[in-house]
Short mmCIF file of C-alpha atoms in Angstrom, two decimals:
data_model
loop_
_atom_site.label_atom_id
_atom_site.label_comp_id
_atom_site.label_asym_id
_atom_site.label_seq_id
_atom_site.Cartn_x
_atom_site.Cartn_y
_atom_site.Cartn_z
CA UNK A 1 -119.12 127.37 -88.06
CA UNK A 2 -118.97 124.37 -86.65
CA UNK A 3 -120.61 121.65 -85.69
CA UNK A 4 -121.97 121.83 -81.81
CA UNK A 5 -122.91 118.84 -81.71
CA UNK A 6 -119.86 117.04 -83.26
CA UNK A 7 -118.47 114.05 -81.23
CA UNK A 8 -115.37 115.73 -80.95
CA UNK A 9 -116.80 118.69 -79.18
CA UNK A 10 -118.75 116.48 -77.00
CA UNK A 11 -115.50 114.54 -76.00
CA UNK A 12 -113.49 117.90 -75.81
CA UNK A 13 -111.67 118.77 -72.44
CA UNK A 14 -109.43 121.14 -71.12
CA UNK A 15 -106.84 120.10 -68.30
CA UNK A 16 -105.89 123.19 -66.69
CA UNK A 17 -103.08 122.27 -64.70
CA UNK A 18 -101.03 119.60 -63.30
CA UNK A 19 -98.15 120.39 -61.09
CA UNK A 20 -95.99 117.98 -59.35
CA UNK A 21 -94.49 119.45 -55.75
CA UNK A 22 -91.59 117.45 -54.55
CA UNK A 23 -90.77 117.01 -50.45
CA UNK A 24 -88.56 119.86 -50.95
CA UNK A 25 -90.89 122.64 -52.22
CA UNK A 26 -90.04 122.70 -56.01
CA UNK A 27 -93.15 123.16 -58.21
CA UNK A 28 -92.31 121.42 -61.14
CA UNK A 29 -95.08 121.89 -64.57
CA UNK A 30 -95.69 118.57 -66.05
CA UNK A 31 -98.92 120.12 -68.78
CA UNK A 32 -96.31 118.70 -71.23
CA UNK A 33 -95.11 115.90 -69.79
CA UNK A 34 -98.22 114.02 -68.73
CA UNK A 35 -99.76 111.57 -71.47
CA UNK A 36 -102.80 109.48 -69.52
CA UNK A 37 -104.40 110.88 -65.90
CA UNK A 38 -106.81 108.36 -64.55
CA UNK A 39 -109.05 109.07 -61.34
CA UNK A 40 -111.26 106.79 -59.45
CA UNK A 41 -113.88 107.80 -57.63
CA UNK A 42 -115.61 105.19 -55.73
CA UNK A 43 -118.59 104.75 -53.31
CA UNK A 44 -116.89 101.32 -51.65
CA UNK A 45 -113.31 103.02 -51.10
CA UNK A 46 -112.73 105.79 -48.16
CA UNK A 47 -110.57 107.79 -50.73
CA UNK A 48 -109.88 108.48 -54.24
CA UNK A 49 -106.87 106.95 -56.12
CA UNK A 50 -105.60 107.50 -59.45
CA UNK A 51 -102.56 107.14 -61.88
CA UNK A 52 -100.12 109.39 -63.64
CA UNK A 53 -98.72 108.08 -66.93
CA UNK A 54 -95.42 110.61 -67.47
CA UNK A 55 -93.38 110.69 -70.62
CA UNK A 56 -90.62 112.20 -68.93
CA UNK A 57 -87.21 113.38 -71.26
CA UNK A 58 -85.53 115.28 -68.13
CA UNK A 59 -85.34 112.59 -65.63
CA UNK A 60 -87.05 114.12 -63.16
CA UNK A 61 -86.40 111.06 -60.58
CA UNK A 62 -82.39 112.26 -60.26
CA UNK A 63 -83.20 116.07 -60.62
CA UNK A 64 -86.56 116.71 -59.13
CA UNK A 65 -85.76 114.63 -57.15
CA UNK A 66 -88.94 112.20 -57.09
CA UNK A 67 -89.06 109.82 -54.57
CA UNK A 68 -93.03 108.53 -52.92
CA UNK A 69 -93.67 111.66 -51.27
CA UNK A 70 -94.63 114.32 -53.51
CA UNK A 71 -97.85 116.25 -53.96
CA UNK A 72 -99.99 116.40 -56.91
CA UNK A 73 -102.35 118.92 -58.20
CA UNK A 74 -104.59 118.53 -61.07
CA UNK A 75 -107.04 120.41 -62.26
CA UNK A 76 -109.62 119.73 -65.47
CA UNK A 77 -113.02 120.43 -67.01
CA UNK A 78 -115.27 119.81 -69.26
CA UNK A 79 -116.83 123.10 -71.51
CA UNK A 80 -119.93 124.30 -69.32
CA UNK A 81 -118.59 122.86 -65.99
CA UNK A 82 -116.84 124.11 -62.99
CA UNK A 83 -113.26 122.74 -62.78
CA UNK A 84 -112.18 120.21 -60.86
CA UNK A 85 -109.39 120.66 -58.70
CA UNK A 86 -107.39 118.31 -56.21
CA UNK A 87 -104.35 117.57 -54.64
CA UNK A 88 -102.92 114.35 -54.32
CA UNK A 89 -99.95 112.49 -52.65
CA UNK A 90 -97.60 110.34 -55.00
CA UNK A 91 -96.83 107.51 -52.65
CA UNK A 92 -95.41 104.89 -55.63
CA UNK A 93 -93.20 104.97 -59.28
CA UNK A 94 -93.59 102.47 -61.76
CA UNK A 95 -91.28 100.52 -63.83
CA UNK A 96 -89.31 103.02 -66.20
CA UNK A 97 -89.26 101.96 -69.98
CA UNK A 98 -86.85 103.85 -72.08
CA UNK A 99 -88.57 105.31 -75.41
CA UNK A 100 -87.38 103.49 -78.96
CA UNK A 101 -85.18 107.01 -79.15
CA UNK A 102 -84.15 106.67 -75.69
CA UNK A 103 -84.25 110.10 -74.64
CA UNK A 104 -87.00 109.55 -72.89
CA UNK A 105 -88.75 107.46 -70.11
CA UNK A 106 -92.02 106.20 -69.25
CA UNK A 107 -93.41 105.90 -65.93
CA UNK A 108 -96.77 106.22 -63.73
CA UNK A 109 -97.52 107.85 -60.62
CA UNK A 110 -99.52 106.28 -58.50
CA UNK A 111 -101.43 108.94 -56.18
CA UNK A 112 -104.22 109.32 -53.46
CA UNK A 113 -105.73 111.29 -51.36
CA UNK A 114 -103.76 113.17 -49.00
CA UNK A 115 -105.95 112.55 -46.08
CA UNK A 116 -105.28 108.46 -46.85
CA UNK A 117 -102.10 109.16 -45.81
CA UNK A 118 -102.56 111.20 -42.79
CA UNK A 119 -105.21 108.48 -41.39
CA UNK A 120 -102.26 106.23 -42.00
CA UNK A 121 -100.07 107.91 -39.63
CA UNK A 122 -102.54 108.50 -37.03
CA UNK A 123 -104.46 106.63 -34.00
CA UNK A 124 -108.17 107.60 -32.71
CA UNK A 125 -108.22 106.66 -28.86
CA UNK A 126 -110.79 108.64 -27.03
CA UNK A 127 -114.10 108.00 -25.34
CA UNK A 128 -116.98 109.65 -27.29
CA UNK A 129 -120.91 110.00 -26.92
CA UNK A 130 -123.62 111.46 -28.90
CA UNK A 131 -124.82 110.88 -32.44
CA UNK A 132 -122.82 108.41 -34.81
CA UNK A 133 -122.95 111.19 -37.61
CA UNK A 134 -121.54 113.62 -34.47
CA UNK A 135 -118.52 111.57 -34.15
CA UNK A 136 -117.46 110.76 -37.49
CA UNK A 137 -117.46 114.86 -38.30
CA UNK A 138 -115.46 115.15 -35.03
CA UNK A 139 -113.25 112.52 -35.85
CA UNK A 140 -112.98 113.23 -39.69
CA UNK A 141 -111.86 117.49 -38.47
CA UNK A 142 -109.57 116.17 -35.22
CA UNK A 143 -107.39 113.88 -37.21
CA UNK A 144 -107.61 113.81 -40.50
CA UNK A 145 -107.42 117.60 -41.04
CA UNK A 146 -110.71 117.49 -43.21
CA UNK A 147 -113.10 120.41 -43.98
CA UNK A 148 -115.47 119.26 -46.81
CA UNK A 149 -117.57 116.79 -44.78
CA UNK A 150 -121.29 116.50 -45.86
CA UNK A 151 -122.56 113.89 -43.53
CA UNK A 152 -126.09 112.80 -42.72
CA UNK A 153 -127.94 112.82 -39.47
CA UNK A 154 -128.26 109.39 -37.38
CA UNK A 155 -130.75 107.85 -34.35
CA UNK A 156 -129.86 107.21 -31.49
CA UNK A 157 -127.18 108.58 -28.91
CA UNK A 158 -124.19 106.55 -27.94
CA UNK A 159 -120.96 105.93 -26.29
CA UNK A 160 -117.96 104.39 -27.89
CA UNK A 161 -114.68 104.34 -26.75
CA UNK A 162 -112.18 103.84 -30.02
CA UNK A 163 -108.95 101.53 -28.96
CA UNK A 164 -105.83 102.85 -30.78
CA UNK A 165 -107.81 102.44 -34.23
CA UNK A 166 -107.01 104.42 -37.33
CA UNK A 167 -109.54 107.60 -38.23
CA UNK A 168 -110.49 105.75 -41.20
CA UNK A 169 -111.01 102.08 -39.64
CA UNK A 170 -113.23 103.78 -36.72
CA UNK A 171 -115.62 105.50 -39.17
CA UNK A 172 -115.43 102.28 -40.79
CA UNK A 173 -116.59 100.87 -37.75
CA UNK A 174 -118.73 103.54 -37.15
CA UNK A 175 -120.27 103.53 -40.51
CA UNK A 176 -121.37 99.60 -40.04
CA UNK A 177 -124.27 100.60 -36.93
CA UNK A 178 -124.90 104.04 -37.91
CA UNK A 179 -129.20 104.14 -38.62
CA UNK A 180 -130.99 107.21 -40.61
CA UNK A 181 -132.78 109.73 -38.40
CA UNK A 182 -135.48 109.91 -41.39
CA UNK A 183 -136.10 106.38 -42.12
CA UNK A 184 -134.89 104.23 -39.18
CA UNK A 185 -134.35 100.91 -41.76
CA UNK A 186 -131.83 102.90 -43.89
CA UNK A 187 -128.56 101.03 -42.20
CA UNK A 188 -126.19 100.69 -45.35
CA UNK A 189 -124.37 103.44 -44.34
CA UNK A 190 -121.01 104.55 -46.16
CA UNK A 191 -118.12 107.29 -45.59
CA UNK A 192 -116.43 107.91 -49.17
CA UNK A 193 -114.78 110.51 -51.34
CA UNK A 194 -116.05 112.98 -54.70
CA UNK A 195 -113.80 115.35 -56.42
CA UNK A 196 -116.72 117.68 -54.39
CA UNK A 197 -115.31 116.15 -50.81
CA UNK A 198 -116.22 113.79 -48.15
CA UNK A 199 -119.54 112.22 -47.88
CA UNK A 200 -120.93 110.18 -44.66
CA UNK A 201 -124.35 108.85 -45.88
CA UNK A 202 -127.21 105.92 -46.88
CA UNK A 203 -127.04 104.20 -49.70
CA UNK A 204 -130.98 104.33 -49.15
CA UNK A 205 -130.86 108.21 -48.34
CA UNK A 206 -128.44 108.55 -51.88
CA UNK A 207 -130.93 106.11 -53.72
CA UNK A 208 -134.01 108.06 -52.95
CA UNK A 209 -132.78 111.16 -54.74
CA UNK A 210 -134.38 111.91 -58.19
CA UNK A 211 -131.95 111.10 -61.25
CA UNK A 212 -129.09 113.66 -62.22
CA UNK A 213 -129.06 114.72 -65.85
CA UNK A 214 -126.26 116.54 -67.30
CA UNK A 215 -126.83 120.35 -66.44
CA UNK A 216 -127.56 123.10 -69.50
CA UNK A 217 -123.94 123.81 -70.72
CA UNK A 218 -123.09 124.41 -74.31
CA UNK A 219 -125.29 120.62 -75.05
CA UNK A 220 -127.94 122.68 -73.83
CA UNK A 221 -130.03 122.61 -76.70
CA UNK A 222 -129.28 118.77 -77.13
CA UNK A 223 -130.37 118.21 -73.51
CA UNK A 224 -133.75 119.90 -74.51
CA UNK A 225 -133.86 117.82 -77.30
CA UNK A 226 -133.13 114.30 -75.39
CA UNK A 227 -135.43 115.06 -72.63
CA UNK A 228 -138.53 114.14 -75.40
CA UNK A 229 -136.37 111.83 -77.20
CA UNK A 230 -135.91 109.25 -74.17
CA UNK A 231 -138.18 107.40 -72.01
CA UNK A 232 -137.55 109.32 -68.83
CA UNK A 233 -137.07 108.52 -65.28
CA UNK A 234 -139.82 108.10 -62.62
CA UNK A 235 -137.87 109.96 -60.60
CA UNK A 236 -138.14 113.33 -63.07
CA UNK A 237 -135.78 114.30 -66.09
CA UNK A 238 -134.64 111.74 -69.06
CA UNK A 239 -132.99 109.50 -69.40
CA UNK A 240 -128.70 110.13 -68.87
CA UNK A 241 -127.52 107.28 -70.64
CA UNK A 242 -128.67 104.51 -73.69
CA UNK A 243 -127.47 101.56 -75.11
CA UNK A 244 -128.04 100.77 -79.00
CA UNK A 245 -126.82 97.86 -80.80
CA UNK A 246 -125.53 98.00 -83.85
CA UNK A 247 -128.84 96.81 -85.31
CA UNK A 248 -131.15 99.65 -84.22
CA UNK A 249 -128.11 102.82 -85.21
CA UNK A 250 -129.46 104.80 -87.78
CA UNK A 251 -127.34 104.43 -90.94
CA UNK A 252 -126.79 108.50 -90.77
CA UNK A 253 -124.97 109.66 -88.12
CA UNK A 254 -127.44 110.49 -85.03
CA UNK A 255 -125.61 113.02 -82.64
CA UNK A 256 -128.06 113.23 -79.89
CA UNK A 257 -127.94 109.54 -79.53
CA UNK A 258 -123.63 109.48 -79.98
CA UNK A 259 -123.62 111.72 -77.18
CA UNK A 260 -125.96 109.25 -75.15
CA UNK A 261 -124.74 106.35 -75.67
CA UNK A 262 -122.81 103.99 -73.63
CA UNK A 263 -119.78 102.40 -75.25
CA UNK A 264 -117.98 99.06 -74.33
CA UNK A 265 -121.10 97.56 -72.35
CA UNK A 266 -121.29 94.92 -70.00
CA UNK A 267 -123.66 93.26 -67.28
CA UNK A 268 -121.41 92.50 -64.73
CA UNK A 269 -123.69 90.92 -62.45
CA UNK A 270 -127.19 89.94 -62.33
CA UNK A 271 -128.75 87.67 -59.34
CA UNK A 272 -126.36 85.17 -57.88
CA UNK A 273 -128.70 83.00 -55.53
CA UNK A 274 -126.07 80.71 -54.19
CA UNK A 275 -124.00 83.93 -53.35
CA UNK A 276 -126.94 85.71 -51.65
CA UNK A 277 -128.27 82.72 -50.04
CA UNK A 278 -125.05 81.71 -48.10
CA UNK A 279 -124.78 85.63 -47.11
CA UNK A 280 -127.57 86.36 -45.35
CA UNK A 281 -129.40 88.49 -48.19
CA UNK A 282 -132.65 86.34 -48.40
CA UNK A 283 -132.74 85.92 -44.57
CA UNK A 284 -130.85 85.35 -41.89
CA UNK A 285 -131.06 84.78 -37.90
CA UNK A 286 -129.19 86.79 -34.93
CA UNK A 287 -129.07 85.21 -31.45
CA UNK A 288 -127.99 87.78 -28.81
CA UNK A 289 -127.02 86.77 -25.22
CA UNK A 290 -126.77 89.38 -22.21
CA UNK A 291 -123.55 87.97 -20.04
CA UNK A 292 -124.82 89.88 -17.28
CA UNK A 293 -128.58 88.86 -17.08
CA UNK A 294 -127.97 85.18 -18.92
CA UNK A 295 -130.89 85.96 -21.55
CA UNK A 296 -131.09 85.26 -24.69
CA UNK A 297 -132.96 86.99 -27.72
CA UNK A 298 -133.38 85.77 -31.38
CA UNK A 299 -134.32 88.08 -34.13
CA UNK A 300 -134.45 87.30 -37.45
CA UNK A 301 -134.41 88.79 -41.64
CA UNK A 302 -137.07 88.06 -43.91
CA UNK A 303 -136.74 89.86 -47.17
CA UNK A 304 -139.75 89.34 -48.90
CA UNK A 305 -141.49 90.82 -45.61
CA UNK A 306 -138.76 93.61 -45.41
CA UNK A 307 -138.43 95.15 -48.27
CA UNK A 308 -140.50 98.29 -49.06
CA UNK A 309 -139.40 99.03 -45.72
CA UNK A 310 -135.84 101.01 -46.07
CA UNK A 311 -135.79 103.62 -49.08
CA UNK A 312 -134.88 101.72 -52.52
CA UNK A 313 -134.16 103.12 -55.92
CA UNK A 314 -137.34 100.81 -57.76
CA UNK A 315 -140.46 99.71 -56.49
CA UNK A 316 -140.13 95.73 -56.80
CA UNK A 317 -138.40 93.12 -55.03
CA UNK A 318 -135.31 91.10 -56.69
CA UNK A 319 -137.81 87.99 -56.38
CA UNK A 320 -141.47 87.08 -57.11
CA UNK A 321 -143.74 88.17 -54.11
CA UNK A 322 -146.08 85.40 -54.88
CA UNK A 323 -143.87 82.76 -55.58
CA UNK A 324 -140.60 83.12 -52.82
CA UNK A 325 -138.79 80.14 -51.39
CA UNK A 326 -135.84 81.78 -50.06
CA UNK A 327 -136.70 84.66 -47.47
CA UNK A 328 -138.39 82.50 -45.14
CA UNK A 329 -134.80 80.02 -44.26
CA UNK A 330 -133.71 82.13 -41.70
CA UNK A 331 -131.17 79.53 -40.78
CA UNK A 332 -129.28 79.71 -44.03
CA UNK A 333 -127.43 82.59 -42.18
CA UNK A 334 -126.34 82.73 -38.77
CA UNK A 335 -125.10 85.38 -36.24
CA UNK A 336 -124.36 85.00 -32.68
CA UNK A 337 -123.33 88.27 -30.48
CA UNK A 338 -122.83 88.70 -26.82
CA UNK A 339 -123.82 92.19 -24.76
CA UNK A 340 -124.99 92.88 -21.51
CA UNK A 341 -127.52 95.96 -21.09
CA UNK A 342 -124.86 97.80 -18.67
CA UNK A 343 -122.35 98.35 -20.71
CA UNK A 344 -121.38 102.47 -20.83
CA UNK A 345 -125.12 102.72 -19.95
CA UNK A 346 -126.97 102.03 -16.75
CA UNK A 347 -130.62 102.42 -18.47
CA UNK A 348 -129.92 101.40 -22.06
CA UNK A 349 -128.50 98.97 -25.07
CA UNK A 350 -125.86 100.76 -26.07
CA UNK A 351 -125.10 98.66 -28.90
CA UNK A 352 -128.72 98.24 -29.79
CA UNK A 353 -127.26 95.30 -32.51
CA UNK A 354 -130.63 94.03 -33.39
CA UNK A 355 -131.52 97.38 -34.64
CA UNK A 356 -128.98 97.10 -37.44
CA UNK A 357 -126.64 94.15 -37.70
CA UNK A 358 -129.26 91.70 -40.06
CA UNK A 359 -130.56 94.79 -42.19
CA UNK A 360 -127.31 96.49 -43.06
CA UNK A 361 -125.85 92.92 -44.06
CA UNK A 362 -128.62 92.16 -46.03
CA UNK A 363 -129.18 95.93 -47.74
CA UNK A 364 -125.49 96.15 -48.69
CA UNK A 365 -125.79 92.97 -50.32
CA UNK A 366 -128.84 94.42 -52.32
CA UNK A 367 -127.22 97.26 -53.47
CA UNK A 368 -125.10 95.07 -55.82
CA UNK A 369 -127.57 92.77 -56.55
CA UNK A 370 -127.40 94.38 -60.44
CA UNK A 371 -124.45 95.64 -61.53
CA UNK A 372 -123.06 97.77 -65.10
CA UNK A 373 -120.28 98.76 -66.13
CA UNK A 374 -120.15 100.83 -69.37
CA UNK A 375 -117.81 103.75 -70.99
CA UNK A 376 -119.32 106.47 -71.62
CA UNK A 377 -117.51 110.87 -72.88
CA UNK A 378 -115.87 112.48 -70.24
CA UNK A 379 -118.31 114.89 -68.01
CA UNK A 380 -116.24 117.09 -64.86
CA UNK A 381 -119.38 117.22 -63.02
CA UNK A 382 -120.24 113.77 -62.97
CA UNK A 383 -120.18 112.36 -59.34
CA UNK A 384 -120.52 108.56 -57.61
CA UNK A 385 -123.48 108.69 -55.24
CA UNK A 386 -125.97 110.26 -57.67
CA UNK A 387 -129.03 108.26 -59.73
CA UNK A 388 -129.03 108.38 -63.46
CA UNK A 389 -131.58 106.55 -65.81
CA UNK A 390 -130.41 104.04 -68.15
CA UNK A 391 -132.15 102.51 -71.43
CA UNK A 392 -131.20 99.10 -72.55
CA UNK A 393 -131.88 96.85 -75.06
CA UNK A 394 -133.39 93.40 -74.69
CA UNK A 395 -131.05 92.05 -77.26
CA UNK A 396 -133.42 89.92 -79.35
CA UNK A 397 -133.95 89.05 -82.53
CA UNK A 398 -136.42 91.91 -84.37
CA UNK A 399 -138.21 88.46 -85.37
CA UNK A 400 -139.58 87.86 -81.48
CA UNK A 401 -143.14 88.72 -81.21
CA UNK A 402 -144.97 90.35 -78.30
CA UNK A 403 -141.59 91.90 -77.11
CA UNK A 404 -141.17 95.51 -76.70
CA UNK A 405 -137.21 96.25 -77.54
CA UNK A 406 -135.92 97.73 -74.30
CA UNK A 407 -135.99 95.08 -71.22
CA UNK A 408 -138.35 95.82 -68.69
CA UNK A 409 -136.19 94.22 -65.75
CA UNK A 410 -133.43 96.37 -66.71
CA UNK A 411 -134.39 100.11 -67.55
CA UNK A 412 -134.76 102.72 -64.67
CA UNK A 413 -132.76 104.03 -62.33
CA UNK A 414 -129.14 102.91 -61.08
CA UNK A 415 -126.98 104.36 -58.61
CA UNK A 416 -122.97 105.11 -59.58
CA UNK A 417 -120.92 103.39 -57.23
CA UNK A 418 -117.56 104.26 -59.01
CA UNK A 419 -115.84 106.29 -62.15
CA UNK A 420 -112.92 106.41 -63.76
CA UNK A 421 -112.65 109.64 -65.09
CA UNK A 422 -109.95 108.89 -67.65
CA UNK A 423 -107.85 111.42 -69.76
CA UNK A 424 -105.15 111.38 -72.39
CA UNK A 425 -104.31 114.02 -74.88
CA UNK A 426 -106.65 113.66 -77.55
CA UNK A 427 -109.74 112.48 -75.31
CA UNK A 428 -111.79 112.35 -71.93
CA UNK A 429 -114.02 109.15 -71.37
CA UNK A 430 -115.41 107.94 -67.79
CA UNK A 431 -115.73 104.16 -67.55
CA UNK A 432 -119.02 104.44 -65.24
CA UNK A 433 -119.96 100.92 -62.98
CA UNK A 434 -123.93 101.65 -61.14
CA UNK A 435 -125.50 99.18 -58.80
CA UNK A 436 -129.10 98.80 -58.25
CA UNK A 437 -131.37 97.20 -55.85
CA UNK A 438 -134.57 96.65 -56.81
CA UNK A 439 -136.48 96.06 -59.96
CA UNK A 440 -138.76 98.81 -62.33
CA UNK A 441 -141.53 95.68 -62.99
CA UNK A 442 -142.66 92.72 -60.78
CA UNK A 443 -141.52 89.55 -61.61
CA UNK A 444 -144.12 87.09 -62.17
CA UNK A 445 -145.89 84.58 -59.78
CA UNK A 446 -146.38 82.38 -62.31
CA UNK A 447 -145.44 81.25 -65.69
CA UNK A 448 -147.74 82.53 -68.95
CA UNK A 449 -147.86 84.88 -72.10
CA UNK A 450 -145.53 87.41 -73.67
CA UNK A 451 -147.36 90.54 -72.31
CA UNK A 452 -146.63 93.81 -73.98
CA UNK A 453 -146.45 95.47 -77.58
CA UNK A 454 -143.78 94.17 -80.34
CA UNK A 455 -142.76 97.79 -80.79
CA UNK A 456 -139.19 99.41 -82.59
CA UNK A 457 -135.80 101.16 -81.38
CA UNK A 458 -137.79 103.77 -83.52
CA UNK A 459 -141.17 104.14 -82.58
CA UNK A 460 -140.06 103.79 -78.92
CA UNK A 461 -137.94 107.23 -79.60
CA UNK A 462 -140.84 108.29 -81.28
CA UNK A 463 -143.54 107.81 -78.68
CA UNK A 464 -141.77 108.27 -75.50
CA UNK A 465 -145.11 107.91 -73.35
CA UNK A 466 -145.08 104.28 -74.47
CA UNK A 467 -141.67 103.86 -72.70
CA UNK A 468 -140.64 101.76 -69.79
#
């Protein structure tokens, strides 16, 4: 028998089907043809891309024929999972490079999302009123031929009137002053695409959701296993994903941990005050000025005050409470916007600007604030938008006392803002990037001691209560 928990079998994969369709109706198999499919799922793009690497020895360009307008459908799992399935429009071919044998060619696809291109070739001008979350849905099923919209309730009732705008760039626009029903601070709002559909939500509302672990599948018994074996989330479940150097692997071959661990790590960013600063992020200032009445109204952003007030994934601010020099300059970042109270609206602010404009420039510069990017085996069910847990080293010397071995700035909960699910014939790996916006521990007011335990990889593992 063997092994289940072999890294092979927790790699393994089974694409079910990909079928090119060309302009003309002709279904043409390409299960042998295709050598690399790469899909991109991402929280910061309207629609899902990907590429198509083709080894192709009938020259399916002349003969199919292929030429940018194609449909393609793939359709893959991993063991355990529901399948995945999706059409696609090819809009672009690569170079060609001949094989060494030339009798064959090389090429790539390059495919998105079919309702990319119908936003493309359509305008939004109409006068609508009600609930931001209203419109989008109506706008999303009107012109863009959508069905699988999950979007999330908004405040307020309003009146736009979209001018000759693409669907996409007026839920764009839409997106940018829509406000949670639940939590009226939650203004980060988003509209992007899953291999499950649309979504039209918070990053707040997305970051308040307990951590996803992998569901029982045939790992079931290893998730059993790893739910003791890692620190856990303080959001429920364990921990989805680790990082070991080399130093702490066991010399013997751990298989829990292989199928855990993140490969090809990096820390892409980690505060950039000059960035932030110059943005608005720390604090900012908004003068408004009604034509009609000639007033004037300043509001302003202070984020030390502010945050703890919208929903965030930790419980700590990205500086020292105590010892904060930079949410108070409200003048580092300026904003001037005209209205007039009468506009679509005899008794209200249609616009209500000051509700929104400072937070949601602020909060969606948070939300990158910390940023991975790691590569990690291939799992169908995986989705940007959900909260897994991640361990990570501290990376110092075993020597260093008074340090535990994971850092405590770092460990918790992230959010995945994109994935790569990435295939070729002999494996499935997702190249995973998460944001975060807030910190698991408070920084300190003040300098002083090491505090903490000098404690092992191993009896970490060992004593999971003692965890971050």
């Amino acid at each position: 028998m063997s092994d289940p928990f072999s890294t092979q079998q927790s790699k393994s994969f089974d694409v079910q089907d990909v079928t090119l369709t060309t302009y003309s109706g002709r279904e043409i198999k390409l299960n042998q043809m295709w050598t690399q499919i790469d899909i991109y799922e991402d929280i910061f793009n309207n629609c899902m891309t990907g590429q198509l690497l083709i080894k192709d020895h009938q020259n399916l360009i002349l003969n199919g024929p292929i030429c940018g307008r194609e449909t393609l459908k793939v359709q893959f799992k991993t063991p355990g999972r529901t399948s995945n399935t999706k059409e696609f429009y090819c809009y672009k071919i690569g170079p060609r490079t001949p094989e060494t044998n030339e009798q064959s060619v090389f090429y790539t696809l390059s495919f998105v999302s079919k309702e990319f291109i119908t936003s493309q070739q359509t305008k939004v001008s109409k006068f609508y009123e009600g609930k931001i979350n209203e419109i989008v849905e109506n706008i999303f099923k009107d012109y863009m031929g959508g069905s699988k919209l999950n979007a999330a309730a908004c405040m307020h009732d309003q009146k736009f009137i979209i001018p000759y705008w693409s669907p996409l760039t007026a839920i764009n626009w839409l997106a940018s002053r829509a406000v949670d029903q639940e939590n009226t601070e939650n203004c980060n709002w988003l509209f992007y695409e899953t291999l499950d559909g649309f979504e039209f939500t918070s990053l707040s509302k997305l970051m308040k959701e307990p951590a996803t672990s992998a569901p029982d599948s045939f790992l079931e018994s290893l998730s059993r296993g790893v739910s003791n074996f890692f620190g856990g989330s303080k959001k429920g479940k364990y921990s989805d994903y680790a990082y070991f150097p080399k130093k702490d692997r066991a010399a013997e071959r751990d298989k829990e941990r292989e199928f855990k661990n993140m490969e090809r790590f990096i820390l892409q960013a980690q505060f950039n005050t000059m960035e932030k600063i110059d943005s608005g992020m720390y604090a900012s200032h908004l003068l408004t000025h009604d034509i009609v009445r000639k007033k004037y109204e300043h509001f302003t952003y202070n984020y030390n005050n502010q945050f703890g007030a919208n929903d965030t994934l930790e419980d700590n601010p990205l500086v020292a409470r105590g010892n904060d020099e930079l949410s108070d300059k409200e003048w580092s970042h300026y904003k001037f916007y005209p209205k007039h109270k009468l506009m679509h609206d005899e008794k209200d602010d249609n616009d209500k600007i000051q509700t929104w404009a400072l937070s949601r420039n602020s909060q969606m510069q948070q939300a990158e604030a910390i940023r991975f990017n790691f590569t990690v085996p291939g799992d169908s069910e995986r989705r940007v938008g959900q909260v897994v847990n991640l361990t990570i080293p501290n990376f110092l010397s075993p020597s260093q006392p008074g340090q535990n071995w994971y850092d405590k700035y770092l460990v918790g909960d992230y959010l995945i803002s994109s994935i790569r699910h990435s295939i070729s014939k002999e494996n499935y790996e997702m190249n995973i990037e998460v944001i975060r916006d807030s910190l698991p521990k408070p920084l300190p007011d003040s300098s002083g001691p090491f505090a903490g335990v000098a404690q092992t990889v191993e009896d970490f593992f060992r004593n999971p209560a003692s965890g971050p």
